[in-house]
Coordinates of C-alpha atoms in Angstrom, one line a residue:
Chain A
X742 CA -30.4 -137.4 -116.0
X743 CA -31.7 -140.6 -114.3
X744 CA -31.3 -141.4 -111.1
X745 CA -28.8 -143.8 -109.9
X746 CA -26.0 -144.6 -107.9
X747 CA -24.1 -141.9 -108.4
X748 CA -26.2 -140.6 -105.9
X749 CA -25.0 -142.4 -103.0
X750 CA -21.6 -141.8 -104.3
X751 CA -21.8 -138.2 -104.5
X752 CA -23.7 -138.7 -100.6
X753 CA -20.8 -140.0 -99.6
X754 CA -18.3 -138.0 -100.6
X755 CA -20.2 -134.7 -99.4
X756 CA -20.5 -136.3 -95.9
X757 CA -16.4 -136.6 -96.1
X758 CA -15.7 -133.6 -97.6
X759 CA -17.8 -132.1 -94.3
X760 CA -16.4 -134.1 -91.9
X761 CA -12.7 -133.3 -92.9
X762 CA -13.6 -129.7 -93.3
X763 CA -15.1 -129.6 -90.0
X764 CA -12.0 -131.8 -88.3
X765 CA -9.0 -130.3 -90.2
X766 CA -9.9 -126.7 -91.8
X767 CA -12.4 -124.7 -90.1
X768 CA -11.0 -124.6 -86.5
X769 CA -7.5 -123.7 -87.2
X770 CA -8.4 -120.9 -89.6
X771 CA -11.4 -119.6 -87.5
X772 CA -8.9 -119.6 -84.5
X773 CA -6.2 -117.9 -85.8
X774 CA -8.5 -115.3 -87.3
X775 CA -10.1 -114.7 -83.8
X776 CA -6.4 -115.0 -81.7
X777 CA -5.3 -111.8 -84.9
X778 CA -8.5 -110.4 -84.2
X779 CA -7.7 -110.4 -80.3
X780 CA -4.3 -109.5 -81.3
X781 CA -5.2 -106.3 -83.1
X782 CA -7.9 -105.3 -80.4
X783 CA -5.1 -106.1 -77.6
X784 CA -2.2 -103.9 -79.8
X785 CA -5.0 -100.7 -80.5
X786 CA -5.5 -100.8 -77.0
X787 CA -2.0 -100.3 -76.4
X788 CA -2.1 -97.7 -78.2
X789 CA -4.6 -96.0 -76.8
X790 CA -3.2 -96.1 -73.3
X791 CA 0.1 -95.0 -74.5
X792 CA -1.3 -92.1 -76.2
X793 CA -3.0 -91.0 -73.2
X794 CA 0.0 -92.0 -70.9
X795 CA 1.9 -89.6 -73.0
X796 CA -0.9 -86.6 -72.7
X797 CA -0.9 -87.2 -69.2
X798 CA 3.3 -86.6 -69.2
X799 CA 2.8 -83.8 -71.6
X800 CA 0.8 -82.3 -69.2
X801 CA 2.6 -83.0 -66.2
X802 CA 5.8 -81.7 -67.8
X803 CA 4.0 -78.9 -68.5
X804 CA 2.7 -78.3 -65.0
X805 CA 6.4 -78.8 -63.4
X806 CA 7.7 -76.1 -65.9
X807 CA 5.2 -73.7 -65.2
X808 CA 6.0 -74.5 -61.6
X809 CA 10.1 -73.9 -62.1
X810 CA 9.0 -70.7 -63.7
X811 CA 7.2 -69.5 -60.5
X812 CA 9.9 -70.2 -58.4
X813 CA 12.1 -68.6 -60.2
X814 CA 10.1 -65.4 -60.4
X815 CA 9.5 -65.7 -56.9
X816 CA 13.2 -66.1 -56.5
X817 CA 13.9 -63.2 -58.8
X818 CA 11.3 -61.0 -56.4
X819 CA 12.8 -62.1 -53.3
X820 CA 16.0 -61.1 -54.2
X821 CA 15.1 -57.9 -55.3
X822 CA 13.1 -57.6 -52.4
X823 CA 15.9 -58.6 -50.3
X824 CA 18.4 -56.1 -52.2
X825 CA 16.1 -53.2 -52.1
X826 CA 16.2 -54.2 -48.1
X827 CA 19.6 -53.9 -48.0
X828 CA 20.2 -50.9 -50.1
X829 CA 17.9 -49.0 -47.8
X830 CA 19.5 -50.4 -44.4
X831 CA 22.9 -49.2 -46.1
X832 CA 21.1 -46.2 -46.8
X833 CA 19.6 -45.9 -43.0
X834 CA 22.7 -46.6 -41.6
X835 CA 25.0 -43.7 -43.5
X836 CA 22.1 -41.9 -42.7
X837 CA 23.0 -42.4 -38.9
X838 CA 26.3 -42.3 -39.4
X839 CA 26.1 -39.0 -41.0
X840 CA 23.9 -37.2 -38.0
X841 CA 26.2 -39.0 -35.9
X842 CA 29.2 -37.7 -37.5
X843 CA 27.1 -34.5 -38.2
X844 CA 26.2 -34.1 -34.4
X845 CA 29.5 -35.3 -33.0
X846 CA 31.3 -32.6 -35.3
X847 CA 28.2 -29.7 -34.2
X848 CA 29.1 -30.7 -30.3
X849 CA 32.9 -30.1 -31.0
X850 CA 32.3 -27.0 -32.8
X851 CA 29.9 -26.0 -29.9
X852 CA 32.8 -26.8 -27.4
X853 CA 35.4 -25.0 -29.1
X854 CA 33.0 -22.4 -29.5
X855 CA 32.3 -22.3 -25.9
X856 CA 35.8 -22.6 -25.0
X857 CA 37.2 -19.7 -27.4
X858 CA 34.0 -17.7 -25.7
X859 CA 35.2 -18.3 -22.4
X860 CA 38.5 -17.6 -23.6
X861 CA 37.7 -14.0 -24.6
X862 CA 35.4 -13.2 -22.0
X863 CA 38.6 -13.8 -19.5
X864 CA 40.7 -11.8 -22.3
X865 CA 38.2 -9.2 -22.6
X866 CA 37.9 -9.2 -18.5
X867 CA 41.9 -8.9 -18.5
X868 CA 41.5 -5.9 -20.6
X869 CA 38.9 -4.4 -19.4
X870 CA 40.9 -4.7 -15.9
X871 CA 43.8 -3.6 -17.4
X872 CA 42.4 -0.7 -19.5
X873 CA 40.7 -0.1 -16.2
X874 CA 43.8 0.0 -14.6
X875 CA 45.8 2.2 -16.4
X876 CA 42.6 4.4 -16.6
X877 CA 42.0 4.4 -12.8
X878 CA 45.6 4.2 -11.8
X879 CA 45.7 4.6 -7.9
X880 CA 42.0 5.5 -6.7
X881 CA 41.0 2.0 -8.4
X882 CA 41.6 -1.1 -5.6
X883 CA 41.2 -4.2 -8.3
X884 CA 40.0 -6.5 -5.2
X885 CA 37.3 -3.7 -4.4
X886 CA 36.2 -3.2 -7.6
X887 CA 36.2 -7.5 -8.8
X888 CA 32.7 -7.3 -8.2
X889 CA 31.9 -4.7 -11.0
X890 CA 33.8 -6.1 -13.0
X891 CA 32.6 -9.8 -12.8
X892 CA 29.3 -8.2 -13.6
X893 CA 30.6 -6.8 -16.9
X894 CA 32.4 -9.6 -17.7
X895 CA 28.8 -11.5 -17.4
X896 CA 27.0 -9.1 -19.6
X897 CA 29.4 -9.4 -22.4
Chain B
X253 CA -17.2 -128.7 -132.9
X254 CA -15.5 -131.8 -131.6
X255 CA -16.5 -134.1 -134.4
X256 CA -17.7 -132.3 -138.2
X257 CA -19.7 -135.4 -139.0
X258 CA -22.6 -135.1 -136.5
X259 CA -25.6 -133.6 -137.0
X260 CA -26.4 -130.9 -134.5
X261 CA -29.0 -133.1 -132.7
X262 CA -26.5 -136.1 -132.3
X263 CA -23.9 -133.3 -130.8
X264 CA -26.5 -132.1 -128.3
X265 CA -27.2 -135.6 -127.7
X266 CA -23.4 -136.5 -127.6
X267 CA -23.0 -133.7 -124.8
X268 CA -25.7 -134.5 -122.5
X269 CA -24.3 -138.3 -122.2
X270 CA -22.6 -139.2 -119.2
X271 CA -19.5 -142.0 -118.8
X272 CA -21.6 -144.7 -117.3
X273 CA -20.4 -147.9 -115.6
X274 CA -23.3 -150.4 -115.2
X275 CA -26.7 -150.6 -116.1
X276 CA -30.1 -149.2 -114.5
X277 CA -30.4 -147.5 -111.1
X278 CA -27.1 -149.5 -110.3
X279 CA -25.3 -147.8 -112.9
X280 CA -22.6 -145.1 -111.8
X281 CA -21.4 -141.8 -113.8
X282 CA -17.7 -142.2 -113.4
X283 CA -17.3 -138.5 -114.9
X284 CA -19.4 -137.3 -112.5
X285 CA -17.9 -138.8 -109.3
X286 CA -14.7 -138.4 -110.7
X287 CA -15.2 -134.4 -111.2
X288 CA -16.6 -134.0 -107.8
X289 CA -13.9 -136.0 -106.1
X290 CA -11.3 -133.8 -107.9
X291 CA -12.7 -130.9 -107.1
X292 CA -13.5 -131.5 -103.5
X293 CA -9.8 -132.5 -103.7
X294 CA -8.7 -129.8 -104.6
X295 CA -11.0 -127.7 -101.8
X296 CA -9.3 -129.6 -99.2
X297 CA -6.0 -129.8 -100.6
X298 CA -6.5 -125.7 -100.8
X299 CA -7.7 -125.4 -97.3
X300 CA -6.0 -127.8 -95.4
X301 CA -3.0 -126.1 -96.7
X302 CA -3.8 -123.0 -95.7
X303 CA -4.9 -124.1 -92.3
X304 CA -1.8 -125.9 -91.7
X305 CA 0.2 -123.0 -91.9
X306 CA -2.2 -120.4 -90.6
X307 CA -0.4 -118.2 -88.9
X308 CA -1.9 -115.3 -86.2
X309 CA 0.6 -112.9 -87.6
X310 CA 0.8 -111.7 -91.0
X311 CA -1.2 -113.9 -93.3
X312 CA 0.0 -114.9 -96.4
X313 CA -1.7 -115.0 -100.1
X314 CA -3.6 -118.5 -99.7
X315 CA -4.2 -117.8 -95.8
X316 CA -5.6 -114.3 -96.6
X317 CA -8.3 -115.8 -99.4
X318 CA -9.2 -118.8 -97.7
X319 CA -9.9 -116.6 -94.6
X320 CA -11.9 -114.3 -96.7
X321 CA -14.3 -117.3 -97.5
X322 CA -14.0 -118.5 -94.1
X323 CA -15.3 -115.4 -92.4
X324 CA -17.8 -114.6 -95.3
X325 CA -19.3 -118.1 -94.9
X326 CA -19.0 -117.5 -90.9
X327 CA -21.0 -113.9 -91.4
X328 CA -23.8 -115.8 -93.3
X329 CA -23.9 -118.5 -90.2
X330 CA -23.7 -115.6 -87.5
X331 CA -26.6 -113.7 -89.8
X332 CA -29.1 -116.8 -90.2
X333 CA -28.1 -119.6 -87.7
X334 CA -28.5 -118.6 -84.3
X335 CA -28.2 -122.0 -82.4
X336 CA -24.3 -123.2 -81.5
X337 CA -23.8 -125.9 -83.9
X338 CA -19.7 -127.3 -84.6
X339 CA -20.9 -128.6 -87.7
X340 CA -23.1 -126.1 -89.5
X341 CA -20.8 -123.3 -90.2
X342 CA -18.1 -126.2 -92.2
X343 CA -20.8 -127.6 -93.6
X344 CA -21.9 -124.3 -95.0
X345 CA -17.8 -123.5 -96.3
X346 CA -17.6 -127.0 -98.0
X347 CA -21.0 -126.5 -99.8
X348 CA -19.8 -123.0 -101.2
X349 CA -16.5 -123.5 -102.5
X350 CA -17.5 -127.5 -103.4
X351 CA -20.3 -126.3 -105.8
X352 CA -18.7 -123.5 -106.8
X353 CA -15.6 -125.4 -107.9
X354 CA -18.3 -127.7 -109.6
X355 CA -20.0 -125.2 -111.3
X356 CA -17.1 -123.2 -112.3
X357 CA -15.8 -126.4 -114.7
X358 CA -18.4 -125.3 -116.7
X359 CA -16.1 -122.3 -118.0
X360 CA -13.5 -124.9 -119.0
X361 CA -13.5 -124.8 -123.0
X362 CA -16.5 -126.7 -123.8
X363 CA -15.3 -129.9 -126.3
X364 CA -11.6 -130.0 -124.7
X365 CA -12.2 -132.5 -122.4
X366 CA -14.8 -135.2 -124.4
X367 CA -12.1 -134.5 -126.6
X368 CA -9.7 -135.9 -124.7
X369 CA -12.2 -138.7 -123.1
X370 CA -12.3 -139.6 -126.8
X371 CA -8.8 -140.0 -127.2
X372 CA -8.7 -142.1 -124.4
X373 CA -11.7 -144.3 -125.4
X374 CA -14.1 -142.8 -123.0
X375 CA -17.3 -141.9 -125.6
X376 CA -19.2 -139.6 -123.0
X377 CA -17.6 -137.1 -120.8
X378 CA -19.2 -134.8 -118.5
X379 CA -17.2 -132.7 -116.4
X380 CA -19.7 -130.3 -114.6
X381 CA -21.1 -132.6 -111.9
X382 CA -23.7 -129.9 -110.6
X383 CA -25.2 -131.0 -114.0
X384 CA -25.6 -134.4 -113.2
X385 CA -28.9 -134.4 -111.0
X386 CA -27.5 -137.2 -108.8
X387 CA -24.8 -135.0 -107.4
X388 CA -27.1 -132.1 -106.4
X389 CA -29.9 -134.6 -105.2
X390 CA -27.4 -136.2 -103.3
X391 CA -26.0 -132.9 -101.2
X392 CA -29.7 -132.2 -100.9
X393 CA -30.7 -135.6 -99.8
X394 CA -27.5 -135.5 -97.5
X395 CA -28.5 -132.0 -96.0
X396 CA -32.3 -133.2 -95.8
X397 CA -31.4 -136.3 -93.4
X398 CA -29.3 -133.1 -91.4
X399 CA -32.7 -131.4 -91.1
X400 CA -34.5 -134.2 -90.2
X401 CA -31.6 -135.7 -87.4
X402 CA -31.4 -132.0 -85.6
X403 CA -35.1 -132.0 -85.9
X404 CA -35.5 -134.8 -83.4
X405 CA -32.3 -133.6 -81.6
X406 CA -33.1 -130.6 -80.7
X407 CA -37.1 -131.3 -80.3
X408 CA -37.1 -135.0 -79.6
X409 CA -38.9 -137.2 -81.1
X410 CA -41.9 -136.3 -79.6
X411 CA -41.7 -132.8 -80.4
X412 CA -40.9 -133.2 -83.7
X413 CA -43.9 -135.7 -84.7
X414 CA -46.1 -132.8 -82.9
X415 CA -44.7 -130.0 -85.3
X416 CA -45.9 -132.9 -88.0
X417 CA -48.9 -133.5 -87.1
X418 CA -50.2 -130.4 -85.1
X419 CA -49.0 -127.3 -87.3
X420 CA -50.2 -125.2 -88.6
X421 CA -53.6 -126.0 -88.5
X422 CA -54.2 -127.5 -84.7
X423 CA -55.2 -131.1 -83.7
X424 CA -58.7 -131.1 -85.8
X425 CA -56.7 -130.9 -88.7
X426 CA -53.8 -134.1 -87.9
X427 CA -54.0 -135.5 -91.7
X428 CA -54.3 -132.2 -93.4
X429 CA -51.4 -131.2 -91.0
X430 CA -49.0 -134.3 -91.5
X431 CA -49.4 -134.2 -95.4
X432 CA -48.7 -130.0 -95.6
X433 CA -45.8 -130.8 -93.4
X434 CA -44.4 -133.0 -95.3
X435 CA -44.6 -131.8 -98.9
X436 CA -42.4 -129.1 -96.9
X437 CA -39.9 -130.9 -95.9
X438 CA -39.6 -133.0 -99.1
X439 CA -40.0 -129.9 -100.8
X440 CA -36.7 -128.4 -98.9
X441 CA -34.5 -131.0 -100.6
X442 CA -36.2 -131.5 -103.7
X443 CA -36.0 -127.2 -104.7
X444 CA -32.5 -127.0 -103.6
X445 CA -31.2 -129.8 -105.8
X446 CA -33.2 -128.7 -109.0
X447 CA -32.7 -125.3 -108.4
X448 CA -28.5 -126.0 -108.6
X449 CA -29.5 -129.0 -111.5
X450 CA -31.9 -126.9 -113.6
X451 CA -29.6 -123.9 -113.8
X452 CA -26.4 -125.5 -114.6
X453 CA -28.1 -128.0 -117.1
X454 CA -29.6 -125.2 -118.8
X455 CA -26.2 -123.2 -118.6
X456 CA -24.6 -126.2 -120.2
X457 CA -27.3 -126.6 -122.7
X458 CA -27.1 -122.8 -123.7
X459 CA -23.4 -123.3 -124.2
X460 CA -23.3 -126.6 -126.5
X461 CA -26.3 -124.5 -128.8
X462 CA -22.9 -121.4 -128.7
X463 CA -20.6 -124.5 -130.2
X464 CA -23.1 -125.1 -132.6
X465 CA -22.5 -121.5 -134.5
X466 CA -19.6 -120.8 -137.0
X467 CA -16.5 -120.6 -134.9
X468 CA -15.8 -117.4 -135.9
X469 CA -19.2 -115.7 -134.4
X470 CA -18.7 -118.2 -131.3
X471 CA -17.2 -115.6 -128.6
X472 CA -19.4 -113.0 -129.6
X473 CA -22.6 -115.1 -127.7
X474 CA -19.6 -117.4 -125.8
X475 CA -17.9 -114.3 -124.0
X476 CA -21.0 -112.6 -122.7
X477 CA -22.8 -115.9 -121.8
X478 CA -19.8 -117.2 -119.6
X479 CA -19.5 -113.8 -117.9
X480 CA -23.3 -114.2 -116.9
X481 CA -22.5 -117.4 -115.8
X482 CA -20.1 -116.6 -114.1
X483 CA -22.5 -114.9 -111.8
X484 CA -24.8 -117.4 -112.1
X485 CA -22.1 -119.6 -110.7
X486 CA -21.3 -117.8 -107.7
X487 CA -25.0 -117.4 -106.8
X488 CA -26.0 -120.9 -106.9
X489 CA -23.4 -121.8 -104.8
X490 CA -24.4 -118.7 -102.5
X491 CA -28.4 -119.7 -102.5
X492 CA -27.6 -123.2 -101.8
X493 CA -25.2 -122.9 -98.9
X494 CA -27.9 -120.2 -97.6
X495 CA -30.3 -122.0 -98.0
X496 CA -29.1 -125.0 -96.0
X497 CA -27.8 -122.7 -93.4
X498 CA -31.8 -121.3 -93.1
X499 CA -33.5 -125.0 -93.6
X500 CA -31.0 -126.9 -90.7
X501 CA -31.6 -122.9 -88.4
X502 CA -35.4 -124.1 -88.8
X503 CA -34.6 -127.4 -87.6
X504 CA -33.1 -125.6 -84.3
X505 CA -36.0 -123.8 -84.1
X506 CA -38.6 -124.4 -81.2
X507 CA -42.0 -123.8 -81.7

């Protein structure tokens, strides 16, 4: 355990051993570790933003369904809407078309009615006359009597 | 027991030898340097592999461990160091898996590889160079001259002989203040190497006294000893690499 000059030697070959360390080892390793390092930070990252790219579709898929549901249910309502519409103007219309027919058929009947009336006042006249006639025989001058009887016919 | 013949002081004595080349303070311990260079071999051989084929995509097994270290080493420079400093956090890697490699020899079966010196004609063998005081005095000594050259970097010369002289006492106190100062700086390098020496020496020690019992008993002390110093291991190698990462983040440091 004396001292000699082993102790140069051994100097020496520390101060190499450093230098090549320091030249040759260290900086690739310590490089490579930091590029992974970035690597990994870079591909988490990634990650990250795809997850929240895909919350953010989720979401907007979500949204445009919820929105192609209302339409449709607003399309649904419409339609209704738009077939209860014409259901009632069908309705309206038969309606009309039955008054019309109704008052059409009410104005005949009210003509014909008129018309057999007339007819049976002037048959009922002709009687009358003729009854009149046959009752009255000579004394009775039809043209002097027209009045009278005109005035019957009217109260009938 | 390598050799039956020895008496249990000469087998101590036997381990604590080291294969030396030369004679006095120019002598060399060839097991030493040639353990450490192995070993530091092997880290860069390791890493370099692994950083030549790192890869930003799917790491493999060798890219996946050594980046484990890397960014465990890079945490403790993030934690303590707070200047920007290219060379710190490297220095800090190589010091960890260097001495831990190092110390981790120690696990290797004890008498294999005198053994196998022997063979060879080598008489002394000792394979765990954090045992050997001149390797952890010389990464101390090496990260002391770091202290002392990002003292005067970063505070200039000028600074840096006023931290001396003027803390902590003020300017009545300039000798008091200069001698304080620099027991603690020499005391930076001198804790940190004996620390790493004293533990593994004493490890080692522990473990030729195991190969000293009857080699039937041996793994009952052997096993739990070497799982303790397994931990030892890893936290000499941690305290040291701290540490230096603290004493050259005080050297940054502005007063």
């Amino acid at each position: 355990m004396n001292i000699n000059l082993t102790l140069l030697g051994q100097m020496i070959t520390f101060g190499l051993l450093v230098w090549v360390t320091m030249k040759y080892v260290w900086p690739p390793i310590i490089k490579a570790m930091q590029e992974r390092q970035k690597k990994i930070a870079d591909g988490l990252a990634a990650a990250e933003r795809g997850k929240h790219e895909q919350e953010l579709a989720e979401e907007r898929a979500k949204k445009l369904l919820q929105e192609a549901k209302q339409q449709a249910n607003d399309i649904i309502v419409l339609a209704q809407k738009r077939a209860n519409e014409i259901v009632d103007a069908s309705k309206d219309t038969a309606h009309q078309e039955g008054e019309r027919i109704k008052a059409s058929a009410r104005a005949e009947v009210e003509q014909e009615l008129n018309r057999a009336r007339e007819h049976l006042r002037q048959q009922v006249g002709d009687i009358a006359v003729r009854g009149a006639e046959r009752i009255l025989k000579k004394e009775v001058d039809a043209k002097a009597h027209a009045k009278v009887i005109d005035d019957l016919i009217t109260q009938i | 027991m390598a050799a039956e013949n020895l008496t249990a002081g000469e087998y101590i004595k036997h381990h604590l030898g080291h294969w030396t080349v030369g004679e006095g303070f120019w002598a060399i311990h060839v097991d030493t340097m040639l353990f450490s260079l192995l070993l530091g071999g092997l880290f860069l051989f390791l890493f370099i592999r692994a950083a030549s084929k790192v890869t930003v995509g799917v790491p493999g097994g060798l890219q996946n461990f050594t980046e484990i270290l890397v960014e465990f080493v890079d945490k403790q420079v993030k934690d303590s160091f707070h200047g920007r400093s290219a060379l710190i956090a490297p220095l800090a890697l190589t010091l960890f898996v260097w001495i831990f490699l190092m110390n981790i020899v120690k696990l290797l079966p004890y008498d294999l590889f005198p053994y196998l010196a022997h063979a060879i004609g080598v008489e002394y063998l000792r394979i765990n160079p954090t045992s050997d005081i001149n390797a952890t005095f010389g990464m101390s000594l090496a990260v002391f001259f770091l202290i002392i050259f990002y003292s005067i970097k970063i505070k200039g010369a000028v600074g840096f002989s006023k931290e001396l002289l003027l803390q902590p006492f003020g300017k009545w106190f300039i000798p008091f203040n200069f001698i304080l100062k620099v027991v603690e700086e020499i005391a930076k390098p001198v804790s940190l190497s004996l620390r790493l020496f004293g533990n593994m020496y004493a490890g080692g020690l522990i473990f030729t006294l195991i190969a000293l019992l009857p080699w039937w008993i041996q793994w009952s002390l052997g096993l739990p000893w070497s799982l303790f110093k397994l931990l030892i291991i890893t936290l000499q190698a941690f305290i040291f690499m701290v540490l230096t990462i603290v004493y050259l983040s005080m050297a940054h440091e502005d007063h």
